[in-house]
mmCIF file of C-alpha atoms and ligand atoms in Angstrom:
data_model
loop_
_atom_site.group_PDB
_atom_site.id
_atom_site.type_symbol
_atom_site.label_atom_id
_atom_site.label_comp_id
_atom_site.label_asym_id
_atom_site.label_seq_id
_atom_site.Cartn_x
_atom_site.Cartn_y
_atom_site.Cartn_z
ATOM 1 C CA UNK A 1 -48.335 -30.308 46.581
ATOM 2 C CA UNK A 2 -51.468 -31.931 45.685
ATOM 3 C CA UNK A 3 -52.282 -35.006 44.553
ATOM 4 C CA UNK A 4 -53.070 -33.896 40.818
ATOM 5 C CA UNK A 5 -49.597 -31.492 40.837
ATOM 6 C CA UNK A 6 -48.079 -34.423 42.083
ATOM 7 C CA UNK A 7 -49.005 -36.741 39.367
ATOM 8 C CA UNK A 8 -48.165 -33.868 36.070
ATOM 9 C CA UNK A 9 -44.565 -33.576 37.743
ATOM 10 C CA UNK A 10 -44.298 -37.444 37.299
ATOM 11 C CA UNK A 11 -45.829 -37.380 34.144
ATOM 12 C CA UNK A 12 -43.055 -34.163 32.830
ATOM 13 C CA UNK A 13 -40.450 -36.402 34.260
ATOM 14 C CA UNK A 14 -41.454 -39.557 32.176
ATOM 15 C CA UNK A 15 -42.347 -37.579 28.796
ATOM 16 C CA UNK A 16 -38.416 -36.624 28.730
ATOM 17 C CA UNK A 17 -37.100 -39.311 29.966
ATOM 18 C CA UNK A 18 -34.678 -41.219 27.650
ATOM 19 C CA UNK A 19 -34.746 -44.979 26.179
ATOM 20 C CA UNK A 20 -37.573 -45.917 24.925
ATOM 21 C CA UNK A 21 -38.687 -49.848 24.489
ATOM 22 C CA UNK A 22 -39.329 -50.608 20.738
ATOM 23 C CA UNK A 23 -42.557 -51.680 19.286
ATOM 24 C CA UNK A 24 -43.443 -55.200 18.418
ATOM 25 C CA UNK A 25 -41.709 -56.262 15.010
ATOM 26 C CA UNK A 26 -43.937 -56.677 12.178
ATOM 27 C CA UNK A 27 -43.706 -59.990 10.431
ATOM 28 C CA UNK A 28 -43.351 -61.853 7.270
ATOM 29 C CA UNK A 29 -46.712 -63.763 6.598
ATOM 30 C CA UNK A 30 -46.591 -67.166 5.580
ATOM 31 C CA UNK A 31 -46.610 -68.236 1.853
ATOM 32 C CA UNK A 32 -46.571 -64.468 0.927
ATOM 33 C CA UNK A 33 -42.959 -64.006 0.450
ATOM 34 C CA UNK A 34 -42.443 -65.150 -3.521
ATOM 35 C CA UNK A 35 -39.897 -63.969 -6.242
ATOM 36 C CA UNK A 36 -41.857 -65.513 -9.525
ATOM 37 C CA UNK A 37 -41.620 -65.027 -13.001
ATOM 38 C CA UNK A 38 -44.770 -62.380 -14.576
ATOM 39 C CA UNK A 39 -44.602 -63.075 -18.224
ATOM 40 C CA UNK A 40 -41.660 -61.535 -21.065
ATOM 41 C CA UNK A 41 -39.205 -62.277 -18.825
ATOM 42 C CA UNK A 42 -40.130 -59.974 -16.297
ATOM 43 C CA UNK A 43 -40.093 -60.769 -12.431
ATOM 44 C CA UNK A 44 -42.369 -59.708 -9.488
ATOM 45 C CA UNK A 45 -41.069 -59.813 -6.211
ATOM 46 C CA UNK A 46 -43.465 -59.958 -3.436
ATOM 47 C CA UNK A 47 -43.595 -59.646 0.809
ATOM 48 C CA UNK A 48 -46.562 -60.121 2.590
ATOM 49 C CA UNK A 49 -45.789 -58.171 6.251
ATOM 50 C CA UNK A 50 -48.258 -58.051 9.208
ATOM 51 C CA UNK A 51 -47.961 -54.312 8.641
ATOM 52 C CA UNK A 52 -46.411 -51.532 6.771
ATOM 53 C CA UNK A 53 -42.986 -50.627 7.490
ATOM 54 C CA UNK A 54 -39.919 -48.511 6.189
ATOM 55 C CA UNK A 55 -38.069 -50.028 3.092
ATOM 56 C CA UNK A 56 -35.744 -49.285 0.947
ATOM 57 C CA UNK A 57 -34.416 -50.632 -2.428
ATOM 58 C CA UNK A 58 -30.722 -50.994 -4.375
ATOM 59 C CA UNK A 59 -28.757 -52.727 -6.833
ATOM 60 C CA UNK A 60 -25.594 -53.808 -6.613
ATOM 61 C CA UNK A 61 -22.863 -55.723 -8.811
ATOM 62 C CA UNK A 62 -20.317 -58.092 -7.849
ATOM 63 C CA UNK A 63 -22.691 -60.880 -7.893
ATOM 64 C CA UNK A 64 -25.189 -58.586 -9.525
ATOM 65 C CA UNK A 65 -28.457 -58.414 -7.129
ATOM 66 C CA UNK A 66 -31.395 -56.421 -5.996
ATOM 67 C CA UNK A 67 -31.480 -55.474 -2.514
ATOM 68 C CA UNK A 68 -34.622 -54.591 -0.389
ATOM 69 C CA UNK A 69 -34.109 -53.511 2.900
ATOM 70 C CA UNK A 70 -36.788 -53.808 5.716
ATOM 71 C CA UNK A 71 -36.769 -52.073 9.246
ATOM 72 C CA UNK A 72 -38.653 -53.067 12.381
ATOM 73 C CA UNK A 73 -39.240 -56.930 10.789
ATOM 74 C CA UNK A 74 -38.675 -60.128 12.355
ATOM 75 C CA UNK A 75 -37.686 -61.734 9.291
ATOM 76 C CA UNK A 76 -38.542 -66.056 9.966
ATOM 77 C CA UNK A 77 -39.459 -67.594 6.565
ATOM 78 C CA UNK A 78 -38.453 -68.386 3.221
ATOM 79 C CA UNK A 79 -38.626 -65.958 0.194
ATOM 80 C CA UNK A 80 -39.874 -69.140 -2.266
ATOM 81 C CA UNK A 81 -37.920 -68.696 -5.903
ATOM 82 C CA UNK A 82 -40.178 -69.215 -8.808
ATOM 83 C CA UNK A 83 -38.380 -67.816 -11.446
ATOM 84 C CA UNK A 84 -34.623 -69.018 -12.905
ATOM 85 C CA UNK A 85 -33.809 -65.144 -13.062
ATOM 86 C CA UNK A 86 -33.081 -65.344 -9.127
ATOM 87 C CA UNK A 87 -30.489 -67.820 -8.000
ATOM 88 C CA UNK A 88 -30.829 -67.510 -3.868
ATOM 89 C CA UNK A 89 -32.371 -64.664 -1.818
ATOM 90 C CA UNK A 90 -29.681 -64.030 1.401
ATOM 91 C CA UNK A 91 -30.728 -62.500 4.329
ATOM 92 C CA UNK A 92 -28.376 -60.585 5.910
ATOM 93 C CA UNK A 93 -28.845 -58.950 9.486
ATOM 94 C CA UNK A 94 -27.442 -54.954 8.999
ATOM 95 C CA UNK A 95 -28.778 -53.019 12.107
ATOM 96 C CA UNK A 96 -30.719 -53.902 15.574
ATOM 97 C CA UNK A 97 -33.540 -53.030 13.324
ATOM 98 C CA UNK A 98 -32.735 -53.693 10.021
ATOM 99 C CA UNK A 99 -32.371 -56.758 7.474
ATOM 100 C CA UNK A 100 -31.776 -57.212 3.985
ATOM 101 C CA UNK A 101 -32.854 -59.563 1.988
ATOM 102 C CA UNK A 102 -30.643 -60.011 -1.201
ATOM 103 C CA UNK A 103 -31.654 -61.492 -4.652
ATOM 104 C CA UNK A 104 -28.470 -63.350 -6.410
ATOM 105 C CA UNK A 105 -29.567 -62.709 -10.102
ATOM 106 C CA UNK A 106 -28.446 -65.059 -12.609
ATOM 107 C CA UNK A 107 -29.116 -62.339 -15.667
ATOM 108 C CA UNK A 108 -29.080 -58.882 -15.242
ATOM 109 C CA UNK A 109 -32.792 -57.206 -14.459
ATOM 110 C CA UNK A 110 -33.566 -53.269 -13.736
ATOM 111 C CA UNK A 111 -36.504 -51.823 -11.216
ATOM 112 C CA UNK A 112 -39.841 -51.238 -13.203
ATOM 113 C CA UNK A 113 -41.423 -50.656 -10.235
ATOM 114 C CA UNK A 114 -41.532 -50.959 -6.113
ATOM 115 C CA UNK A 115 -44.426 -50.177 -4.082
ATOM 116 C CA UNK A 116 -45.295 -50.843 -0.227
ATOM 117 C CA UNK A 117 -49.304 -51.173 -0.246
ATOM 118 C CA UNK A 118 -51.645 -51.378 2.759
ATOM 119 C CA UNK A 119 -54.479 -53.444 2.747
ATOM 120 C CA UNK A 120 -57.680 -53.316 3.864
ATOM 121 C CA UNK A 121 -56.904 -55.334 6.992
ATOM 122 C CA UNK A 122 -53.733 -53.422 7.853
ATOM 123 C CA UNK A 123 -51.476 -56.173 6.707
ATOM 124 C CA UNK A 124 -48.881 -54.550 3.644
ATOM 125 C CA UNK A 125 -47.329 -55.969 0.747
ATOM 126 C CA UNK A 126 -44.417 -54.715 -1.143
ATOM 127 C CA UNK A 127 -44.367 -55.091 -5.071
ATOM 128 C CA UNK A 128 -41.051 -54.673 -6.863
ATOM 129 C CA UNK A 129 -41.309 -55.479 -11.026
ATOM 130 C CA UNK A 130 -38.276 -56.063 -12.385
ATOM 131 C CA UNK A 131 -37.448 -56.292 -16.112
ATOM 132 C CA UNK A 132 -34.743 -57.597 -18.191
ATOM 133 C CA UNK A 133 -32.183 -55.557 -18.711
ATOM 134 C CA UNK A 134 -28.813 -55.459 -21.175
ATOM 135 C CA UNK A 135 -25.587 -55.664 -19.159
ATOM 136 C CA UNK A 136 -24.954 -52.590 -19.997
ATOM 137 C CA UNK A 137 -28.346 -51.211 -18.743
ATOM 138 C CA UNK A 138 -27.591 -52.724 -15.491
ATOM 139 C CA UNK A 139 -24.062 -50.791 -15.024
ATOM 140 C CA UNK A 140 -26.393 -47.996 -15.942
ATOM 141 C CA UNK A 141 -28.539 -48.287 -13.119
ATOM 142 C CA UNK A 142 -25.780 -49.022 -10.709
ATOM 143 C CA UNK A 143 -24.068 -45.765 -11.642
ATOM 144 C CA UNK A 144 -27.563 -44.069 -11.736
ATOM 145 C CA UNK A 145 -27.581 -45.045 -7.829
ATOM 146 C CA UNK A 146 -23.809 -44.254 -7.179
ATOM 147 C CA UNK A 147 -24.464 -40.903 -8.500
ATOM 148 C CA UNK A 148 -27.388 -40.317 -6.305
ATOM 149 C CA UNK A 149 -25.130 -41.115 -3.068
ATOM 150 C CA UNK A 150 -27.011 -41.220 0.018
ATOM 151 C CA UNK A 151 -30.070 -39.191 -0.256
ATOM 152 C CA UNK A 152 -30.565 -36.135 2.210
ATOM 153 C CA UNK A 153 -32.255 -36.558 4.946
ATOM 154 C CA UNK A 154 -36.080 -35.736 5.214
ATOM 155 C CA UNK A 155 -36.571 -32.556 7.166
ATOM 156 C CA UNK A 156 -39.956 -32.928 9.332
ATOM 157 C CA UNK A 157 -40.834 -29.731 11.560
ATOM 158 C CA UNK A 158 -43.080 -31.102 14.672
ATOM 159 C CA UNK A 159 -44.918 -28.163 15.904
ATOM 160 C CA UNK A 160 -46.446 -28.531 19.599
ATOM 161 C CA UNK A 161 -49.528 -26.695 19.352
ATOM 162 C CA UNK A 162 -50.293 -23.945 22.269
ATOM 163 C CA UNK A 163 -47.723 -23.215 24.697
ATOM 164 C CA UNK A 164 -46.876 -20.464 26.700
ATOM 165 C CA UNK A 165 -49.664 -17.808 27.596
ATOM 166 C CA UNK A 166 -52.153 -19.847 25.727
ATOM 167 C CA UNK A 167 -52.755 -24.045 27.601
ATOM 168 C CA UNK A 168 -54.884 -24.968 24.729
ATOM 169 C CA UNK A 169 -57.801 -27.489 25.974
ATOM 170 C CA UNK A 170 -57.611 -28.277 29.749
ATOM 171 C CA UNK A 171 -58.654 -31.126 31.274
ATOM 172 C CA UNK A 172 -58.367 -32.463 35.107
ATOM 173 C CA UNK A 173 -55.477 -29.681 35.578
ATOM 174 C CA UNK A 174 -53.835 -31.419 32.590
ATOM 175 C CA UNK A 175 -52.187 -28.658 29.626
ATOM 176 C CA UNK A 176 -52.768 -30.164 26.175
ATOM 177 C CA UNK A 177 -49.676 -27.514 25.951
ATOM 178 C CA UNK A 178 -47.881 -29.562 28.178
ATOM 179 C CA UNK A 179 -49.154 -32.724 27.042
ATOM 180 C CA UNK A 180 -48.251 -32.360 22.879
ATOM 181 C CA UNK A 181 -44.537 -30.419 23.898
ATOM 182 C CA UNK A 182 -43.826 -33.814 26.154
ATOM 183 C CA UNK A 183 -45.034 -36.224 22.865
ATOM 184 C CA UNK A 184 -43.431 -33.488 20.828
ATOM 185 C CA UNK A 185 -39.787 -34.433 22.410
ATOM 186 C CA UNK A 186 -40.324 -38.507 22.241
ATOM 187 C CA UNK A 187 -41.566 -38.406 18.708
ATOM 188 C CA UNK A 188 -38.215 -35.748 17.288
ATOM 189 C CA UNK A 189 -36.043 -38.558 19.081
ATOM 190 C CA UNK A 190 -37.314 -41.231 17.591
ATOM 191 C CA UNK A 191 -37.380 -39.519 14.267
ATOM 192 C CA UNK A 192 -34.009 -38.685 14.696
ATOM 193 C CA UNK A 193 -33.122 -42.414 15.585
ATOM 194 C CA UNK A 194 -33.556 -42.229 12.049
ATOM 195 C CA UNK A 195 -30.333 -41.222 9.882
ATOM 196 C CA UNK A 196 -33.067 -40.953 7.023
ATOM 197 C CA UNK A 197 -34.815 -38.574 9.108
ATOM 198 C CA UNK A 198 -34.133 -34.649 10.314
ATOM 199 C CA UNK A 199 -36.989 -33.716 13.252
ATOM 200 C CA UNK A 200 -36.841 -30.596 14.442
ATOM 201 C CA UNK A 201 -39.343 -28.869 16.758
ATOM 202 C CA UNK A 202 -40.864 -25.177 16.099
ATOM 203 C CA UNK A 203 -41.283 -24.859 19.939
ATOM 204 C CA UNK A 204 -38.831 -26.380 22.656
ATOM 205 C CA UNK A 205 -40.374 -25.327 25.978
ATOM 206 C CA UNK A 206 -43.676 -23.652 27.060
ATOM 207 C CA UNK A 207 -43.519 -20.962 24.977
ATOM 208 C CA UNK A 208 -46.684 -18.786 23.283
ATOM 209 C CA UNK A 209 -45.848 -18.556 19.306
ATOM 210 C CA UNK A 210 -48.027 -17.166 16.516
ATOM 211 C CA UNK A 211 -49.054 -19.359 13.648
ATOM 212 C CA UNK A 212 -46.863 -17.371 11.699
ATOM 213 C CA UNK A 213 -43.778 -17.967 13.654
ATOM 214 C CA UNK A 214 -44.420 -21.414 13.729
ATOM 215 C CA UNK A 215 -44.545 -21.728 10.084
ATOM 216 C CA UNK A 216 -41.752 -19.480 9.467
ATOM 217 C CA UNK A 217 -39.332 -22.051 12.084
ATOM 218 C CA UNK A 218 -40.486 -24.934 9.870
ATOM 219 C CA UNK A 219 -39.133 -23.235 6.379
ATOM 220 C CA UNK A 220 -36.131 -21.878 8.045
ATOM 221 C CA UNK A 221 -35.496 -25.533 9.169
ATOM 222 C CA UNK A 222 -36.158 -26.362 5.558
ATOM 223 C CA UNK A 223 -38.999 -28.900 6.391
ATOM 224 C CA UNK A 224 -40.511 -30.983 3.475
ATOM 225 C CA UNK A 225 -43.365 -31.496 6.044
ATOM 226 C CA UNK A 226 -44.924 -30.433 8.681
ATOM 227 C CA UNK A 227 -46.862 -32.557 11.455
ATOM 228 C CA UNK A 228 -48.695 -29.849 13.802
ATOM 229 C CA UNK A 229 -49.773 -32.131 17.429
ATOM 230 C CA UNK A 230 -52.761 -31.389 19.431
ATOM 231 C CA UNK A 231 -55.028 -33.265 21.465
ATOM 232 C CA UNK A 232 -58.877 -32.490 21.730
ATOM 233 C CA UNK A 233 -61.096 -32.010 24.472
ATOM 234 C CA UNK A 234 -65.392 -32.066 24.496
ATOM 235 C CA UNK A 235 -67.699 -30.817 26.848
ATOM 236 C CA UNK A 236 -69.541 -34.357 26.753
ATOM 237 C CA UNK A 237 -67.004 -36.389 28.745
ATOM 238 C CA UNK A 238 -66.316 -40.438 27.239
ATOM 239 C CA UNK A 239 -68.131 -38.616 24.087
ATOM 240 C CA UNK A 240 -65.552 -39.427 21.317
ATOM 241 C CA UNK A 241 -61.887 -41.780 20.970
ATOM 242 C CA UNK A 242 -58.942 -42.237 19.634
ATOM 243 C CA UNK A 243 -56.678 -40.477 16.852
ATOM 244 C CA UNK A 244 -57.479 -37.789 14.210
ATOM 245 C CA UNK A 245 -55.452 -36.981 11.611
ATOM 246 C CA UNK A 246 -56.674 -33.179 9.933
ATOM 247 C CA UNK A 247 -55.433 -31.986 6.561
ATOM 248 C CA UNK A 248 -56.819 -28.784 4.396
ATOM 249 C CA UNK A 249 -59.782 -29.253 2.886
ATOM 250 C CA UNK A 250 -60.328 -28.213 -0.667
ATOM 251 C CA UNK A 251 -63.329 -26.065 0.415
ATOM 252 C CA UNK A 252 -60.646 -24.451 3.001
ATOM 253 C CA UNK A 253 -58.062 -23.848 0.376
ATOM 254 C CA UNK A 254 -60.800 -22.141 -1.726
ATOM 255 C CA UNK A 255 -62.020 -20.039 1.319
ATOM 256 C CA UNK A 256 -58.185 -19.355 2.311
ATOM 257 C CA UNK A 257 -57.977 -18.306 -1.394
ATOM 258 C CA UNK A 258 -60.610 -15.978 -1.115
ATOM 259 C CA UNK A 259 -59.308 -14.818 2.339
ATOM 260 C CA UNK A 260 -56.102 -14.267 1.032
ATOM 261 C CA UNK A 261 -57.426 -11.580 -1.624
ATOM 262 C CA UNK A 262 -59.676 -9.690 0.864
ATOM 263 C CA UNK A 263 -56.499 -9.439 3.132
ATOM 264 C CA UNK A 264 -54.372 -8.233 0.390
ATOM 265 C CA UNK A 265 -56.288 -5.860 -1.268
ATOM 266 C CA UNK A 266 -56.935 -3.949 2.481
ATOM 267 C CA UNK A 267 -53.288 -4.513 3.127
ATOM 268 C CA UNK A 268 -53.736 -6.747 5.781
ATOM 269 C CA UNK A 269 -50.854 -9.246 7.054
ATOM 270 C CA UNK A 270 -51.090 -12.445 5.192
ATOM 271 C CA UNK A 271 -51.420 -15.341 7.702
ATOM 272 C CA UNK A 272 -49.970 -18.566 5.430
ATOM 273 C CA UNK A 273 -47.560 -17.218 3.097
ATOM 274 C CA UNK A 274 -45.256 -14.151 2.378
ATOM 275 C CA UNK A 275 -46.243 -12.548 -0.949
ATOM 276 C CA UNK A 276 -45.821 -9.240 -0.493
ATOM 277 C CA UNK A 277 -44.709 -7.490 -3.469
ATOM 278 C CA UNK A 278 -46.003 -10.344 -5.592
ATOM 279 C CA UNK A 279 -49.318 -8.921 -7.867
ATOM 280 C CA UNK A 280 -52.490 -10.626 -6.577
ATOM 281 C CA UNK A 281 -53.263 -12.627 -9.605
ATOM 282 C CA UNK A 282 -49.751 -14.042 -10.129
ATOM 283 C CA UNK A 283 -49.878 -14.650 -6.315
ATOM 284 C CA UNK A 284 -52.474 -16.698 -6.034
ATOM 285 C CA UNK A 285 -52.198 -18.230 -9.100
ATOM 286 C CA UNK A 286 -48.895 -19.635 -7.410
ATOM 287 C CA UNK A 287 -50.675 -20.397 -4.546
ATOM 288 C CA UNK A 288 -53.032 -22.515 -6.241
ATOM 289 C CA UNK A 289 -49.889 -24.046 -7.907
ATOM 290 C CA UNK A 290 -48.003 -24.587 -5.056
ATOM 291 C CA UNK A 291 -51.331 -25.902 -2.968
ATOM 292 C CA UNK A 292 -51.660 -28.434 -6.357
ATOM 293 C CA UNK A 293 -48.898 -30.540 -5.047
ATOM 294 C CA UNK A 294 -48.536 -30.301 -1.228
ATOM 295 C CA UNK A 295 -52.053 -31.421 -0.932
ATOM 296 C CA UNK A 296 -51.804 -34.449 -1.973
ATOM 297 C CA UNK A 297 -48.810 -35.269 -0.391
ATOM 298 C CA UNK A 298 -50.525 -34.343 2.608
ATOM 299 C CA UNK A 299 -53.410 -37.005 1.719
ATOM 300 C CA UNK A 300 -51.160 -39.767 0.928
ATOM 301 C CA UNK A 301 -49.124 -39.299 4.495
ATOM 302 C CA UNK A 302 -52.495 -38.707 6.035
ATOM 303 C CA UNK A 303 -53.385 -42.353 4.293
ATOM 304 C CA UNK A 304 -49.884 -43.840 5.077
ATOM 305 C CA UNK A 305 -50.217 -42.674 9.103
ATOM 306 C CA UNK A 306 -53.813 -44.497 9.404
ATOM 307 C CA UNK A 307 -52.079 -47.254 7.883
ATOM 308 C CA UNK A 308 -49.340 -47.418 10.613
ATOM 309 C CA UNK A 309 -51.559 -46.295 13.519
ATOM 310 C CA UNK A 310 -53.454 -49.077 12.738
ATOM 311 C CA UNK A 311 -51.125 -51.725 11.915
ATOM 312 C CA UNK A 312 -49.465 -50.569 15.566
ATOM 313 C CA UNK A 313 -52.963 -51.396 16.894
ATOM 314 C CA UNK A 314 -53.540 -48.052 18.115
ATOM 315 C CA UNK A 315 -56.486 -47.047 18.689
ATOM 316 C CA UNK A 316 -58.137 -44.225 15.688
ATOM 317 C CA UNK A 317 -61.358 -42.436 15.964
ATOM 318 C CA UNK A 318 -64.348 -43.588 13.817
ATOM 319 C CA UNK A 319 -63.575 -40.691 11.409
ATOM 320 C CA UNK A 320 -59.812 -41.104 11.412
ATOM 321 C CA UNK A 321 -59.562 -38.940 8.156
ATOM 322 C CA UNK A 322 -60.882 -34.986 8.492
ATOM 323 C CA UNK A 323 -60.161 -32.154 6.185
ATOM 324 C CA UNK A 324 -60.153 -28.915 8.426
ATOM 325 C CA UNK A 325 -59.308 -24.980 7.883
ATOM 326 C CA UNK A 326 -56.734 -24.234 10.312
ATOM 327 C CA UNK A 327 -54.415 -21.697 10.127
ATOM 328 C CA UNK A 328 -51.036 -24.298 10.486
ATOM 329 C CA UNK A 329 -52.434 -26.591 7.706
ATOM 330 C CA UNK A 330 -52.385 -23.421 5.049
ATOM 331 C CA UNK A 331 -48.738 -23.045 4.268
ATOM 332 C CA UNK A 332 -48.652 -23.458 0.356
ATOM 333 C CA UNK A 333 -44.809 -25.271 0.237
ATOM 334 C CA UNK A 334 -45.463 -27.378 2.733
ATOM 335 C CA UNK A 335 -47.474 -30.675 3.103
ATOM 336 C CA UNK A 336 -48.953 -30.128 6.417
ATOM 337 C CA UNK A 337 -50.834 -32.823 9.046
ATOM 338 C CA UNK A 338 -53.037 -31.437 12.323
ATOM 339 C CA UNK A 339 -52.873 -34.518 14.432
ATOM 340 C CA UNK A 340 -55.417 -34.402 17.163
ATOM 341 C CA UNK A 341 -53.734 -37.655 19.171
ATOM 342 C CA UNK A 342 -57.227 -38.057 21.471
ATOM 343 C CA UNK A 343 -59.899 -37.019 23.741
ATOM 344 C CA UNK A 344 -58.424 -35.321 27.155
ATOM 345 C CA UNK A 345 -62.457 -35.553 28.316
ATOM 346 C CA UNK A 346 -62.398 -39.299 27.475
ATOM 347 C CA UNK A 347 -61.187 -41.515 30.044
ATOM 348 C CA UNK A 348 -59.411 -44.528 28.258
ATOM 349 C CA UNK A 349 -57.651 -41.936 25.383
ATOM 350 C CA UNK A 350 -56.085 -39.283 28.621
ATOM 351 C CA UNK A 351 -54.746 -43.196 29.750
ATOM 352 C CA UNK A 352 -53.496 -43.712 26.403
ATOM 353 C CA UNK A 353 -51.898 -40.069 26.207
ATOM 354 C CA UNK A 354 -50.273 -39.794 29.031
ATOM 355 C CA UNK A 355 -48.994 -43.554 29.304
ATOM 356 C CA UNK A 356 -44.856 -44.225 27.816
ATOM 357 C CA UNK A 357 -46.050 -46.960 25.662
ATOM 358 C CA UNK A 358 -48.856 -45.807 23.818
ATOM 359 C CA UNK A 359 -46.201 -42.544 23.199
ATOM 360 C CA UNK A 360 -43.299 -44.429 21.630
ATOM 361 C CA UNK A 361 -45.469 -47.020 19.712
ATOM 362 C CA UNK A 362 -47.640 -43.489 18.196
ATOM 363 C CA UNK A 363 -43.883 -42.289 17.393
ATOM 364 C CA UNK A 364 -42.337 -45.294 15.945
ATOM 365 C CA UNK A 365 -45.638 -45.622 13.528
ATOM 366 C CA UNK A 366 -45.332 -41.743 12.416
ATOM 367 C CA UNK A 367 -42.089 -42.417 11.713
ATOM 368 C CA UNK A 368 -42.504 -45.566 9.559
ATOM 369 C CA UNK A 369 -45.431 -44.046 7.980
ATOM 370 C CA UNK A 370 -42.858 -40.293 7.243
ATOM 371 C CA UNK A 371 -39.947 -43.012 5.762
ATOM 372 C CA UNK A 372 -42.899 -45.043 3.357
ATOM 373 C CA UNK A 373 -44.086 -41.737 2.789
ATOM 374 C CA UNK A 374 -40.455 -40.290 1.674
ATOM 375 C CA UNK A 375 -39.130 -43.832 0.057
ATOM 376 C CA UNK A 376 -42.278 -43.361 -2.348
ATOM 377 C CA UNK A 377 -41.978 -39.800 -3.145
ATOM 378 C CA UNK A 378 -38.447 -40.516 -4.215
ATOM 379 C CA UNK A 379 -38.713 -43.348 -6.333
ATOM 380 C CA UNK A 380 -41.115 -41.225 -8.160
ATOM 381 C CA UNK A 381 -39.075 -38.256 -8.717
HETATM 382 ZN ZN1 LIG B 401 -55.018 -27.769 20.228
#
C-alpha cells in the first residue's frame, strides 16, 4: 500500500466514524440582552449573541409567558427588564444544547413580530415585538399554537455530487467523490441530531447517478430543500480559498427557460422538471411561478449559511455568494444550494477538508443556518 492509499483509508475511516465534538457555544453579549417598553404599550425583546443560532418561540399560560428558546448558547448574563409588562425572565436549562429563557408577563401580550438578524460583523440579534393583547386574544394565540402541534420536520435532501464511474475533480489521488459522500454522512447525522430536522442523502455509497435521479430521490424524499456538495479544484495550485455557496442565477433561469422550450418542442427529455403532457405555455408559465418562490428561498439560506460559516469562523472565499447554471440548482419546487466547500489544489482548504473538525463545525453551522432558515419561513406562513 502506498503512502497516499494509506492515508485515504484513514481518512474513509475518520469521515464515518461516529461522535462528533460540538462547536464552541455562541454567547450572549453584554448589555445586549433587554426586554423594554417601545411606545403604546408595546414591548421589544432583544438578544445580542456572538452569532446566529437556531431559535424558536411560544406562549404559554399558567403564569402566562413568552418563551424563546436558544440552541448551541452558553447563556451567562442577565436579560435587564425595562418594561412593567415583564415580571422576571427564568432561564431554564431543557437539553445538552438547549435553554429557554422565559418572560413572566404581568398582562397578557401577543407576538407582532420575531426575527434573528445577522450583522455586519457576524454577531446576531433576535427581535421579538410584542403587543398588548385582550385576555381573550391571548387564549387565542395559545390555542392557535396547540392547534399547530409540533411542526413536521424539515426534509433536506444532501446530494454528494459525482460518485461512481464519474471521481469529479482529483487532486493528489484524492476523489472529490469520495471526499463530499464522507462530509455528506457527518453533515445528515448532525442534521438528524436535529428532531426539527429530516436529512436524507440522494446517494449512500460510490455510486454514478444522473442529475435527474438525483433530483427525483430528493422529491420522493419530499425535500423542502436541497443542498448539492462539491468541492473545486484549479489548475493554478494555492490559486483560490475557502467556501462557495452557488444558487441559480436569474440569467440561468431565463436561459433554462429558453432551454426548456427548445427541448420540448424537439421532444427532447426535460432535464429539471417533469412536464410532459403539460402545453408549453402553461408549462413554463408554472415554471416561472414555481421558480418565483424557490429562488428566493434559496437566496435567503444562501445569506443565512454565510452568516453561520462565518460566525463558526470558517473560512469563505472572497466571493462567498455566486449565482451559477447547473443542472442540480434547476429544479422549479425546490430551493436548491451548490456548495463548493474548497479548493482540493489549495493547500490550507484540502487541510481544512479533510480534517474532523473543520467537518462537524461546517455541519453544525449548515444546520443552524437550515433551522433559522425554517423557524423564519414558518413564522411567516
Ligand atoms: Zn463537483
Amino acid at each position: 500500500m502506498t503512502r497516499l492509499a494509506t492515508f485515504l483509508v484513514a481518512a474513509m475511516v475518520w469521515l464515518t466514524s461516529g461522535d462528533a465534538p460540538l462547536a464552541e457555544p455562541a454567547l450572549l453579549l453584554d448589555g445586549r440582552a433587554e426586554i423594554a417598553d417601545s411606545g403604546g404599550g408595546d414591548v421589544t425583546w432583544t438578544l445580542g449573541l456572538s452569532r446566529p443560532v437556531p431559535w424558536r418561540l411560544w406562549m404559554a399560560d399558567g403564569p402566562p409567558r413568552v418563551i424563546v428558546e436558544l440552541t448551541g448558547v452558553d447563556l451567562q448574563g442577565e436579560v435587564e427588564l425595562n418594561t412593567t409588562s415583564v415580571s422576571v425572565v427564568e432561564r431554564v436549562k431543557t437539553g445538552a444544547e438547549t435553554t429557554e429563557l422565559r418572560a413572566i408577563l404581568r398582562e397578557p401580550l401577543a407576538v407582532l413580530s420575531a426575527e434573528m438578524q445577522t450583522l455586519d460583523d457576524g454577531t446576531a440579534r433576535l427581535n421579538v415585538n410584542l403587543q398588548p393583547a385582550t385576555a381573550d386574544g391571548f387564549r387565542a394565540a395559545l390555542e392557535t399554537a396547540d392547534a399547530g402541534g409540533v411542526p413536521e420536520p424539515l426534509v433536506v435532501a444532501i446530494d454528494p455530487g459525482h460518485g461512481g464511474r464519474d471521481p469529479g475533480a482529483e487532486f493528489g489521488g484524492l476523489k472529490e467523490a469520495d471526499l463530499v459522500l464522507g462530509f455528506a454522512h457527518r453533515l445528515r447525522d448532525a442534521l438528524n441530531s436535529e428532531p426539527r430536522i429530516n436529512a436524507v442523502l440522494t446517494r449512500e455509497t460510490d455510486a454514478f447517478l444522473t442529475l435527474d435521479a438525483r433530483l427525483t430521490r430528493a422529491r420522493e424524499a419530499g425535500a423542502e430543500v436541497l443542498i448539492s456538495l462539491h468541492a473545486d479544484t484549479l489548475e493554478d495550485t494555492n490559486a483560490a480559498s475557502g467556501i462557495v455557496i452557488y444558487r441559480l442565477a436569474a440569467e440561468a433561469r431565463a436561459a433554462a427557460n429558453e432551454r426548456l422550450t427548445t427541448r420540448h418542442a424537439s421532444n427532447d427529455r426535460l432535464t429539471d422538471v417533469d412536464l410532459s403532457g403539460v402545453e408549453d405555455e402553461i408549462s413554463l408559465a408554472l415554471l416561472t411561478l414555481s421558480r418565483a418562490k424557490t429562488v428566493p428561498q434559496a437566496r435567503d439560506l444562501s445569506e443565512k449559511l454565510v452568516g453561520a460559516y462565518r460566525g463558526a469562523g470558517l473560512v469563505m472565499n472572497s466571493r462567498p455568494e455566486r449565482t451559477g447554471a447547473f443542472t442540480v440548482l434547476k429544479a422549479a419546487d425546490i430551493p436548491s444550494l451548490l456548495i463548493e466547500l474548497g479548493f482540493l489544489s489549495t493547500d490550507e482548504d484540502l487541510k481544512r477538508l479533510t480534517s474532523e473538525n473543520w467537518q462537524v463545525e461546517t455541519a453544525q453551522a449548515t444546520r443552524d443556518a437550515l433551522l433559522l432558515w425554517m423557524e423564519e419561513r414558518r413564522l411567516a406562513e
